[in-house]
Coordinates of C-alpha atoms in Angstrom, one line a residue:
X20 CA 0.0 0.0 0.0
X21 CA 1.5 3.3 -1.1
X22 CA -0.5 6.1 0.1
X23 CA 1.3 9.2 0.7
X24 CA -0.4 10.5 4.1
X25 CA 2.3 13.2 4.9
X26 CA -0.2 16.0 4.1
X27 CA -2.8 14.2 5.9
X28 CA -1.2 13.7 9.5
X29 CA 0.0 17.1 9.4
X30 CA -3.3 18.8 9.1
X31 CA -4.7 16.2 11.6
X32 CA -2.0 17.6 14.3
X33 CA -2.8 20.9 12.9
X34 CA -6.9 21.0 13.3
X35 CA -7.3 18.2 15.7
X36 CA -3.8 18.6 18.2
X37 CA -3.0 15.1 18.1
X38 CA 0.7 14.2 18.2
X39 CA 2.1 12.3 15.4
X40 CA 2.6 9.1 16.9
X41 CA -0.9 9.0 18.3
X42 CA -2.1 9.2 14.6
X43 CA 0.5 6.4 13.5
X44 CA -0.5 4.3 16.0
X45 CA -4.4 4.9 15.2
X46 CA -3.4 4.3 11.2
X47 CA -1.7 0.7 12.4
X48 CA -4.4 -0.1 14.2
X49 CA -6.8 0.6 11.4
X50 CA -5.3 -1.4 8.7
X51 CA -4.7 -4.2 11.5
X52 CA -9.0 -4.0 12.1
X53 CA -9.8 -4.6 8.4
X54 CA -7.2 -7.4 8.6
X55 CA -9.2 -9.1 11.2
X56 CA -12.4 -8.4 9.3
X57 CA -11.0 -10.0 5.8
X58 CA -8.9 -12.9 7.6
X59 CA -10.2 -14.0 10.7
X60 CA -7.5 -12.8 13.1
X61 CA -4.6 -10.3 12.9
X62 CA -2.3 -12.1 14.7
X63 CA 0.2 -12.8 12.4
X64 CA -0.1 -9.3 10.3
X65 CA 2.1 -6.7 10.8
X66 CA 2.1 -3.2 9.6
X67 CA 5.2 -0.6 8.5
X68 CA 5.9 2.9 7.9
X69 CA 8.9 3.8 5.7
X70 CA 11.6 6.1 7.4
X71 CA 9.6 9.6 7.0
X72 CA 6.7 8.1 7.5
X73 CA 5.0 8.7 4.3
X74 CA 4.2 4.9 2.8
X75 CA 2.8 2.4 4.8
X76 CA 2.3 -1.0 4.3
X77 CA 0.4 -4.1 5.8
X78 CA 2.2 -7.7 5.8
X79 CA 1.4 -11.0 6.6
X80 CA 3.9 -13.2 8.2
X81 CA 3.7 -16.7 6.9
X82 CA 5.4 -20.1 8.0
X83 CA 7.1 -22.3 5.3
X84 CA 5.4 -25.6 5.3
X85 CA 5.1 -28.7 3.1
X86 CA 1.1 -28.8 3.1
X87 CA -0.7 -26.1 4.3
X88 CA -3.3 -26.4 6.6
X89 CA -3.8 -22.7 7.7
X90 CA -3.6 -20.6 4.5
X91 CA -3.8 -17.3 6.6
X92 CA -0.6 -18.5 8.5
X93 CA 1.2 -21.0 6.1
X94 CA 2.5 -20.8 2.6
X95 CA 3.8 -23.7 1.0
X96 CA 7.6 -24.0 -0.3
X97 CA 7.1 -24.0 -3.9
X98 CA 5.1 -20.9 -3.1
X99 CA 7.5 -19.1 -1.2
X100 CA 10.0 -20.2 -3.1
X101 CA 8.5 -18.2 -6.0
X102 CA 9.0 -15.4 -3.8
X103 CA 12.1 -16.1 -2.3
X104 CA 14.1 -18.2 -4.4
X105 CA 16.3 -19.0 -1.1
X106 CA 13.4 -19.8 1.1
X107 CA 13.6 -23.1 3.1
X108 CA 11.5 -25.0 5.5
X109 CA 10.7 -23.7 9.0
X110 CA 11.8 -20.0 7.7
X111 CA 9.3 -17.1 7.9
X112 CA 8.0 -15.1 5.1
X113 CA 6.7 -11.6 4.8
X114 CA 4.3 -11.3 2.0
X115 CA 2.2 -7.8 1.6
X116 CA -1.1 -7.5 1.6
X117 CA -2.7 -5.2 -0.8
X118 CA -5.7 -3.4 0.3
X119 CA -8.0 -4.3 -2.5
X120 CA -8.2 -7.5 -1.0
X121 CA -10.4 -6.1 1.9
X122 CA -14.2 -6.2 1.3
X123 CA -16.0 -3.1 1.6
X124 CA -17.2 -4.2 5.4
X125 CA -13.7 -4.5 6.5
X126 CA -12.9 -1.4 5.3
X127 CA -16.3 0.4 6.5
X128 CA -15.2 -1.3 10.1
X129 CA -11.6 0.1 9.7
X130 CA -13.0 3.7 8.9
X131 CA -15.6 3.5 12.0
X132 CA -12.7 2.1 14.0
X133 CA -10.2 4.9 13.0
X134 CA -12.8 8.0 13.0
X135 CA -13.6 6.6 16.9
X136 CA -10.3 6.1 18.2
X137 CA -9.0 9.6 16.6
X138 CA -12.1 11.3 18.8
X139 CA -11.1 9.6 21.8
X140 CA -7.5 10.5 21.3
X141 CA -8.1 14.1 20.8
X142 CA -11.1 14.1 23.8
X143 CA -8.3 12.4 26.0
X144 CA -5.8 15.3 24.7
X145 CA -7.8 18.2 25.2
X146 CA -8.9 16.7 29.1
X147 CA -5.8 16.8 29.9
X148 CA -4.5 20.2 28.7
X149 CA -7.7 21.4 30.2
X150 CA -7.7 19.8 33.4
X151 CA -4.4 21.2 34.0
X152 CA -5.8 24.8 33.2
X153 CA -8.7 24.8 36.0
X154 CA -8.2 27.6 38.3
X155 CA -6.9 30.0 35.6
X156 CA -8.4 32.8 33.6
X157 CA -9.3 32.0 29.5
X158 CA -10.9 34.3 27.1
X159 CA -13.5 33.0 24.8
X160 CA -16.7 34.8 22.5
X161 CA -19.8 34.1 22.9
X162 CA -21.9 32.1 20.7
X163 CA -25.4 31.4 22.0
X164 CA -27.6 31.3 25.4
X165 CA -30.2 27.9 26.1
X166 CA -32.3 28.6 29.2
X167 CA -30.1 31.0 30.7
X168 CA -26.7 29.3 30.1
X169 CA -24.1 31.2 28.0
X170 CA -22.0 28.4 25.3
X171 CA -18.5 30.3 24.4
X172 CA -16.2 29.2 21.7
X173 CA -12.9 28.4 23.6
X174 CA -11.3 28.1 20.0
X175 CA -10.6 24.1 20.2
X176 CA -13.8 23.4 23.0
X177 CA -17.0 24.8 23.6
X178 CA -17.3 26.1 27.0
X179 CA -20.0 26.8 29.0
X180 CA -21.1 29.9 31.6
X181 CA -24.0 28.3 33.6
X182 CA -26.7 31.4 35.1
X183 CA -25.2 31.1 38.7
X184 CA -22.0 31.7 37.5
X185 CA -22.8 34.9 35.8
X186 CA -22.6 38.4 37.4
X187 CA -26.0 40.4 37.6
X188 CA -24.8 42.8 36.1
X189 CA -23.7 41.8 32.6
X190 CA -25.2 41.6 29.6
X191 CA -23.6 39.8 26.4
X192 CA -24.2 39.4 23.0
X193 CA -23.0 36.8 20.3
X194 CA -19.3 37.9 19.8
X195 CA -19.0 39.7 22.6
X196 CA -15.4 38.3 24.4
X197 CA -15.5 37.1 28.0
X198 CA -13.2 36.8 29.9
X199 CA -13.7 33.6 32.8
X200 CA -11.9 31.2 35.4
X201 CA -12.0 27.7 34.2
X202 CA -13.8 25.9 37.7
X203 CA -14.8 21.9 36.1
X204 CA -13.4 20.4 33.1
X205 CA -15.6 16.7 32.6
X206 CA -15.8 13.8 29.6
X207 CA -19.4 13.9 29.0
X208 CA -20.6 11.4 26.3
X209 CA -20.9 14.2 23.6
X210 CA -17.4 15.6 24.4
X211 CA -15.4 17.5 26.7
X212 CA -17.1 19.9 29.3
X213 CA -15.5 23.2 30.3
X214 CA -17.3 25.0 33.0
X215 CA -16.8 28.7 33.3
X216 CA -17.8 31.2 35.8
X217 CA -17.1 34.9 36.8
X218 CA -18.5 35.3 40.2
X219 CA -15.9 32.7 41.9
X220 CA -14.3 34.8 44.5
X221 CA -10.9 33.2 42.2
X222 CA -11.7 34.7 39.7
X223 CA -11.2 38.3 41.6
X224 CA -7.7 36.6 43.0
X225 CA -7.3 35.8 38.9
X226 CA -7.9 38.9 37.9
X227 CA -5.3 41.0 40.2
X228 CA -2.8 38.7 39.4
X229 CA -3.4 40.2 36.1
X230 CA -3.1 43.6 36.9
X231 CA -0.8 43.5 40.3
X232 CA 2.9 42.1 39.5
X233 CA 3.0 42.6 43.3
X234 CA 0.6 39.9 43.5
X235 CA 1.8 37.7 41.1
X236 CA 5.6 38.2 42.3
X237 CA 4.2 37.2 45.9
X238 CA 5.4 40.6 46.7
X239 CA 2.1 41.0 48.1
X240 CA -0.6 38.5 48.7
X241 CA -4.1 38.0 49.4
X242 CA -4.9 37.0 53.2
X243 CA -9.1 36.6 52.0
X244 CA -11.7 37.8 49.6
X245 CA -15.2 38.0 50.2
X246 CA -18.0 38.5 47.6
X247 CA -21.2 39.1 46.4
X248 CA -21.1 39.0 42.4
X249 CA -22.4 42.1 41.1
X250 CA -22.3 44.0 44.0
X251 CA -19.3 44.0 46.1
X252 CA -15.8 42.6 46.9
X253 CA -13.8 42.8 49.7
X254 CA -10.0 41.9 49.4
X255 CA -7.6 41.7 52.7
X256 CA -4.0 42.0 51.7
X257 CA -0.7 41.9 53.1
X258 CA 3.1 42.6 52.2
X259 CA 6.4 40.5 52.7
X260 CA 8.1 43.5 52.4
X261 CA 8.1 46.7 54.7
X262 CA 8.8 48.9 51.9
X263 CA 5.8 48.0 50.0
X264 CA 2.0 49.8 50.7
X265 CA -0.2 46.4 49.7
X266 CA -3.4 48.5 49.7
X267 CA -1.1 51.0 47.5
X268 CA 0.3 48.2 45.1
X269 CA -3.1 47.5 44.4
X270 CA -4.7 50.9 43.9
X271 CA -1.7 51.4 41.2
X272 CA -1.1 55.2 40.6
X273 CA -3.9 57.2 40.4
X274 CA -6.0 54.3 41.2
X275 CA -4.9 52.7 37.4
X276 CA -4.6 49.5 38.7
X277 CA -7.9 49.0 40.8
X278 CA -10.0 50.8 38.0
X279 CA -8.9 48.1 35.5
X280 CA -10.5 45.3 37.8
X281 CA -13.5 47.4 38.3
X282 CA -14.4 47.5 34.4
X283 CA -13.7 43.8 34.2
X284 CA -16.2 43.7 37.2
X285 CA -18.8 45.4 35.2
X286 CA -18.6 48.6 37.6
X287 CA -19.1 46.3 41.2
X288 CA -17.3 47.7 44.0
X289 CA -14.4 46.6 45.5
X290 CA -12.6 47.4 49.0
X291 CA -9.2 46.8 49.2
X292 CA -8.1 46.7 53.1
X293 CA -5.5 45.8 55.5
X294 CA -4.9 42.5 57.0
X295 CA -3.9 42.9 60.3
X296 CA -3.3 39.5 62.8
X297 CA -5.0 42.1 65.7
X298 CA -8.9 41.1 65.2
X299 CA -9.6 44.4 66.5
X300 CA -7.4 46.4 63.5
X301 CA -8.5 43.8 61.3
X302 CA -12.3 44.1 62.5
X303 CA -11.6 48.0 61.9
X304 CA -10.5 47.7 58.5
X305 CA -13.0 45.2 57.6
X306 CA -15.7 47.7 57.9
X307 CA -14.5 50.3 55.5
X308 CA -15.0 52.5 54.0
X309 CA -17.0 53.6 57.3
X310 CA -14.6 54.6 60.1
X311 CA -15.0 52.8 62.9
X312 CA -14.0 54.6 66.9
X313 CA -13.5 51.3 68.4
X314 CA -14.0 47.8 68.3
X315 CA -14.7 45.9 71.3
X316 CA -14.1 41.9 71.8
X317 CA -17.7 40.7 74.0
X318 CA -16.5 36.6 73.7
X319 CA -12.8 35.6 71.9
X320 CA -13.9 31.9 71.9
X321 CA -17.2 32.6 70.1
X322 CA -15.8 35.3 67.6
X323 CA -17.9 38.0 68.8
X324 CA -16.9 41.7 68.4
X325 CA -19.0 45.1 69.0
X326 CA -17.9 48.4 66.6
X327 CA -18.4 51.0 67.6
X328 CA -19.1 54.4 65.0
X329 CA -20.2 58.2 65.0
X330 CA -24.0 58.3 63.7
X331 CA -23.1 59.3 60.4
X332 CA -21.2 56.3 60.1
X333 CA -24.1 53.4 61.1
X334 CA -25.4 53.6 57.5
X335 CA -22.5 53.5 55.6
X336 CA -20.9 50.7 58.3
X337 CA -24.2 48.3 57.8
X338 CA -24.4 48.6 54.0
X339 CA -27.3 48.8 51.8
X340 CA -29.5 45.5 52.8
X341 CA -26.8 44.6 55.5
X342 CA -24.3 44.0 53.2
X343 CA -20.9 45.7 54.1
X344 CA -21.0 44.0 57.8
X345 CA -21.9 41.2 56.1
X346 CA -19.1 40.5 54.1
X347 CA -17.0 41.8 56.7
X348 CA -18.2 38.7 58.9
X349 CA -17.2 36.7 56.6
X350 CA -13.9 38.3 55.8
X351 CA -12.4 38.7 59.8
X352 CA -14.7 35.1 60.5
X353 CA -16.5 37.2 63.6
X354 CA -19.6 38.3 64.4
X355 CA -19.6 41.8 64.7
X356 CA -23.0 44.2 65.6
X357 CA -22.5 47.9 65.0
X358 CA -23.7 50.6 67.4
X359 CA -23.7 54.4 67.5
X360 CA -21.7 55.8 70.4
X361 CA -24.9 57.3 72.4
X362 CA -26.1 53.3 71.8
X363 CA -22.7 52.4 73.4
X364 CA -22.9 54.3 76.4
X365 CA -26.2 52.8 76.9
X366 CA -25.3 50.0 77.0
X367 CA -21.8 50.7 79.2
X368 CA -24.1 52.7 82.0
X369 CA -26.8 50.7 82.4
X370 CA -25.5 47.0 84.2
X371 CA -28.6 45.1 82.7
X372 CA -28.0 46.7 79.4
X373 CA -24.2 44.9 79.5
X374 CA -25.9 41.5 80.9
X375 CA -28.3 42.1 77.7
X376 CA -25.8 42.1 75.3
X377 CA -23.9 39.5 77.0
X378 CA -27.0 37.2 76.6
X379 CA -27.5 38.4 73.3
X380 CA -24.0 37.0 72.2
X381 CA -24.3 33.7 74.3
X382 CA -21.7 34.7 76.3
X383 CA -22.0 32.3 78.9
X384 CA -18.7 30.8 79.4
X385 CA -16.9 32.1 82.3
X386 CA -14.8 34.7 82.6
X387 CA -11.3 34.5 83.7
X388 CA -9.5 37.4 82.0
X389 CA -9.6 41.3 83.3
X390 CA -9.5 42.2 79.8
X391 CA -12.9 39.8 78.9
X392 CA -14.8 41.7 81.7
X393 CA -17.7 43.4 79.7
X394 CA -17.8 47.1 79.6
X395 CA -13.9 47.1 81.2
X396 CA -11.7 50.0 79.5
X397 CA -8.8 49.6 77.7
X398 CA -6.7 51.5 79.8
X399 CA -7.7 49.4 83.2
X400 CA -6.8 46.2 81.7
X401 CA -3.7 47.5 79.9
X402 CA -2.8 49.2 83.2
X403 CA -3.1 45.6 85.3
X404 CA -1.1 44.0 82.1
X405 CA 1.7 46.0 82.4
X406 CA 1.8 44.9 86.0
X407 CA 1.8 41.4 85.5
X408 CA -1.7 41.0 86.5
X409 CA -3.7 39.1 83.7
X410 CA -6.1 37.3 85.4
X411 CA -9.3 38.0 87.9
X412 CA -7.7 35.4 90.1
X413 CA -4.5 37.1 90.8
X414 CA -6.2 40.5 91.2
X415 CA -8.1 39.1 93.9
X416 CA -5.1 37.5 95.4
X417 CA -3.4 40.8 96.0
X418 CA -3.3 42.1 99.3
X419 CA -4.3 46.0 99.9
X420 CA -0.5 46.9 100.5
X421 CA 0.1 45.7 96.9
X422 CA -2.9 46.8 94.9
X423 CA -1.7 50.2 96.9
X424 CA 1.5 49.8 94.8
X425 CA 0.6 48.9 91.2
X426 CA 2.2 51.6 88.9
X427 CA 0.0 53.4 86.9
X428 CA -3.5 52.5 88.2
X429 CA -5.4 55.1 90.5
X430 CA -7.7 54.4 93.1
X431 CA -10.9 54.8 90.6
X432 CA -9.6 52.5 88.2
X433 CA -9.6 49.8 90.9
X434 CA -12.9 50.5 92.7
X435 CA -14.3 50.2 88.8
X436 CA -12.6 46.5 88.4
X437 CA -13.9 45.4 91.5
X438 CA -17.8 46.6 90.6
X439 CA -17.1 44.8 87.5
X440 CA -16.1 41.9 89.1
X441 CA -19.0 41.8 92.1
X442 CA -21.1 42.6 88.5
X443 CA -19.8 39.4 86.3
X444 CA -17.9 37.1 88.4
X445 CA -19.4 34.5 90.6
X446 CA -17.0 34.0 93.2
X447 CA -16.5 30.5 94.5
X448 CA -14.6 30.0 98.0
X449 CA -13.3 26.9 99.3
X450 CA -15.8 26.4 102.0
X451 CA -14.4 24.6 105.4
X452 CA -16.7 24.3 108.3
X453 CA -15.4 24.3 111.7
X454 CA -15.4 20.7 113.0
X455 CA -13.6 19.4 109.6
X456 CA -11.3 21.9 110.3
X457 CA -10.6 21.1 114.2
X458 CA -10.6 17.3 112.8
X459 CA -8.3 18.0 110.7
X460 CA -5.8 19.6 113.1
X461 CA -6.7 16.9 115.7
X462 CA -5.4 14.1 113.2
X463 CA -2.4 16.5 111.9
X464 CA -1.4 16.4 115.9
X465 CA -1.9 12.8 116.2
X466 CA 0.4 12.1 113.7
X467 CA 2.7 14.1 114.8
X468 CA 3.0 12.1 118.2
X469 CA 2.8 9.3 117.4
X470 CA 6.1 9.7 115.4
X471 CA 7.4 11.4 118.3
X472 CA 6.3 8.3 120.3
X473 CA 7.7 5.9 118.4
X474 CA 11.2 4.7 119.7
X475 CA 13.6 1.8 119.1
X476 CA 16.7 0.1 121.1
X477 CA 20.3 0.1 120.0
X478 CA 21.8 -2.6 118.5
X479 CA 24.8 -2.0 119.8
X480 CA 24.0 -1.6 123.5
X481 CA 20.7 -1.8 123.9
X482 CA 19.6 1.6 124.9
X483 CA 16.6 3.5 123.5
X484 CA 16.7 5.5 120.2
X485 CA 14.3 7.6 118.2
X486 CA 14.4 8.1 114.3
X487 CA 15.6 11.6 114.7
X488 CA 18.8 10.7 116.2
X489 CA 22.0 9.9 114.3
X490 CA 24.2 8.2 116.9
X491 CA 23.2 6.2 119.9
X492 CA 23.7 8.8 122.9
X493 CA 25.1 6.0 125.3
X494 CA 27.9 3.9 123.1
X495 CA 28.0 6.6 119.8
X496 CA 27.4 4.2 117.5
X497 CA 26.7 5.3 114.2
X498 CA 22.7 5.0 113.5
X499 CA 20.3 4.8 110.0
X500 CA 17.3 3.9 109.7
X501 CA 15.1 1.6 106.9
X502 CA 11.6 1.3 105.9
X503 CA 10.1 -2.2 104.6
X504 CA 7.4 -2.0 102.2
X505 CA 4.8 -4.2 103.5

C-alpha cells in the first residue's frame, strides 16, 4: 500500500492537536482491524511505515510448510520459493497484503474504528491540557444562550457559563469576548465539558494577578476575599516586604490599577483593606469604607466583636441590605453588631443593658481574664497587664498593701474593676466548716505524736533511740534507719 499520508497527518495535528505518533498508531491499528475483518485474526499481520513516514504498508507473516493447513498462517515451499528463491522449510516469510483484498465491510469497520479512536485520542488530549488549566483565567466569544446558560467558543472546545456563574450585572451578545476562570473540566458522552464562571471569588484573585505584578511576584498577597457577584468585593491584603504599601500596590497610581478590575467587574465595587493579625485592626479595617472609633471583643472563643461608630457612620458601616458588615463577617470570620456611640454608652451605663448584650451573644462561658470583663476600658486592663496582672484570680489574690503599689493605676480604676467583678464574676470559695477543720488539726497532731512516740533500742547496746537521732547517745554508734514496704 503506497499512500502518501504526509499531508494528511500534518493537518490532523494541525486541526485536531493530536501528536504524530498517536495518529500512526491509530493508522496501524486501522489497517490491523480490516485485517481481522478480511482474515479472521490479525495475529500474524504486521504493519510498517517507511523512514519519513510517508508509505505504509500491511504484511502478513507466513510459516514455510510442506502442506498447508492454515492458508492465513502458512505458505507452502514451492510458493514461497517463487517469492524467495532462497526460502527453506521452517523459515518465515513476509508477504504484503494489498488493500484491494479487503471487502467493503472491513474497510467500512476500519473507517468506524479509526474515525472513533481519533475522537477519543483528541477528547483524552484536550482533558488533559484542560484539566491542567482549572483555576486559571481563558478568554472565549460568545456564541449562543439555552435557558439561561451562556455556550462560548474556547477556540478548540465549547465552554459553558452556567446562570449562577454569571454576574448580575452583565449583559452579552454573540461575539462579545468574555473573559472567565475555568472551575470543572468533565468527559461527558458528547465531548469535553468546560465550566466557566465569573463570580468565583478566584476569579477576583485571577484577575489582580493580572493587573498586580506585586501579586503575582508574591510581593504581596491575598490573606481573603469575600464576595457578592455584582455588587461587592472585599480583598484583605498583606506585604512580605516593609517597603511595599499592599493596599497602594493594588490601587496602582492614580488608582490605574484598581479601576482596571473594576471594568472587568462590570462597575461592582471593590474594598481593598489591610490584613492585620490584631482582630480588632482587622475588624476596623474590615468595615470600610466607614470609620470605625473602636472595636470591642464581647467573647474571643465565640468570635464576637462590638464596633463602635459616629451616627453618620451606622449607615455606611451596615451597608445597603446589610451587606458591608456582612461581608466583613465573613472576611475577619467574627460576628460583629454595629452601634452608635450614644447606643454604646447605653449600654456601658446601664448593668442590665451589659448582661443584655452579654446574653444576646451567648456569652455564657466564664470569665477569667480582666481584659474579657464586659464594659472594662482599655486603659484598666492594659494598666493591670503592664503589671503582671492578667487574670481576675490574681487581682483578687493581692493584698491592699500591693494593689496600693501597682504603677499606673489610680484608686478609681480599681474600685471600677472590682464593681465589674461583684457585676460578672461568681465567686466561688473553698468552704471549710469548723469541725472538719478542728478534725483536721486533731489528726495532723496525732500524727505528729505518734512519730514522736515511736522509739527503738540500739543494737549495739541496747539503749533507747528515736528516728531523729543519728548516733546512739550512750555507746555513739553510728545510726540509720530503713523502711520495709509491707
Amino acid at each position: 500500500m503506497a499512500t502518501d499520508m504526509s499531508d494528511a497527518i500534518r493537518q490532523l495535528i494541525q486541526d485536531k492537536g493530536i501528536s504524530e505518533e498517536l495518529i500512526l498508531k491509530t493508522i496501524e491499528n486501522t489497517l490491523l482491524a480490516a485485517y481481522k475483518r478480511r482474515y479472521g485474526n490479525a495475529d500474524n499481520a504486521i504493519v510498517r511505515f517507511n523512514e519519513d513516514n510517508r508509505v505504509v504498508s500491511i504484511y502478513a507473516q507466513k510459516k514455510i510448510v510442506d502442506g498447508v493447513y492454515d492458508p492465513s498462517a502458512e505458505i507452502d515451499l514451492e510458493e514461497a520459493r517463487e517469492l524467495n528463491p532462497d526460502a527453506e522449510l521452517g523459515d518465515e516469510l513476509l508477504i504484503e497484503v494489498d488493500p484491494k483484498d479487503f471487502d467493503r465491510v472491513a474497510v467500512q469497520s476500519a473507517k468506524q474504528t479509526a474515525h472513533q479512536t481519533i475522537r477519543e485520542i483528541q477528547k483524552d488530549s484536550l482533558y488533559s491540557e484542560f484539566k491542567d488549566k482549572v483555576g486559571e483565567i481563558i478568554i472565549g466569544y460568545y456564541q449562543r444562550e439555552r435557558n439561561g446558560t451562556i455556550y462560548v467558543d474556547l477556540r478548540t472546545v465549547e465552554g459553558i457559563l452556567p446562570k449562577k456563574y454569571q454576574s448580575p450585572r452583565e449583559l452579552y451578545h454573540v461575539n462579545d469576548r468574555i473573559k472567565a476562570l475555568i472551575t470543572e473540566v468533565n468527559k461527558t458522552p458528547a465531548g469535553l465539558q468546560v465550566v466557566l464562571s465569573r463570580t468565583h471569588t478566584e476569579f477576583v484573585r485571577a484577575i489582580f494577578e493580572l493587573e498586580v505584578p506585586e501579586i503575582y511576584d508574591k510581593t504581596v498577597e491575598i490573606h481573603k476575599i469575600v464576595r457578592e457577584a455584582g455588587y461587592r468585593t472585599k480583598l484583605a491584603v498583606y506585604s512580605n516586604r516593609d517597603d511595599v504599601d499592599p493596599v497602594g500596590a493594588c490601587v496602582g497610581l492614580k488608582g490605574v490599577r484598581i479601576q482596571a478590575v473594576i471594568r472587568e467587574l462590570e462597575g461592582e465595587k471593590v474594598d481593598i483593606l489591610k490584613y492585620d493579625p490584631d482582630p480588632r485592626r482587622f475588624i476596623k479595617n474590615a468595615l470600610s469604607p466607614a470609620e470605625v472609633r473602636d472595636v470591642i471583643i464581647l467573647d474571643e472563643g465565640k468570635h464576637q466583636a462590638l464596633a463602635v461608630v459616629a451616627e453618620s457612620q451606622l449607615s455606611l458601616a451596615i451597608g445597603k441590605q446589610g451587606l458591608n458588615v456582612r461581608l466583613a463577617n465573613r472576611l475577619v470570620d467574627w460576628n460583629i453588631d454595629v452601634k452608635t456611640d450614644a447606643q454604646f454608652e447605653e449600654m456601658d451605663i446601664a448593668s442590665e443593658s451589659r448582661r443584655a448584650v452579654s446574653e444576646l451573644f451567648g456569652d455564657s462561658e466564664e470569665i477569667s481574664r480582666i481584659s474579657e470583663l464586659p464594659g472594662i476600658a482599655k486603659e484598666i486592663a492594659e494598666g493591670f497587664m503592664d503589671n503582671d496582672i492578667e487574670f481576675i484570680e490574681d487581682f483578687l489574690a493581692l493584698s491592699e498593701e500591693e494593689i496600693a503599689n501597682l504603677k499606673g493605676i489610680s484608686t478609681s480604676q480599681i474600685e471600677e474593676l472590682r464593681k465589674l467583678i461583684e457585676e460578672f464574676v461568681e465567686i466561688v470559695e473553698d468552704e471549710t466548716t469548723e469541725e472538719e477543720a478542728e478534725e483536721e488539726t486533731a489528726e495532723e497532731e496525732d500524727t505528729a505524736a505518734g512519730e514522736e512516740a515511736e522509739e527503738y533500742e540500739c543494737p549495739e547496746c541496747g539503749s533507747k533511740i528515736t528516728v531523729d537521732m543519728t548516733n546512739c547517745p550512750v555507746c555513739g554508734i553510728g545510726l540509720s534507719f530503713e523502711y520495709e514496704d509491707e
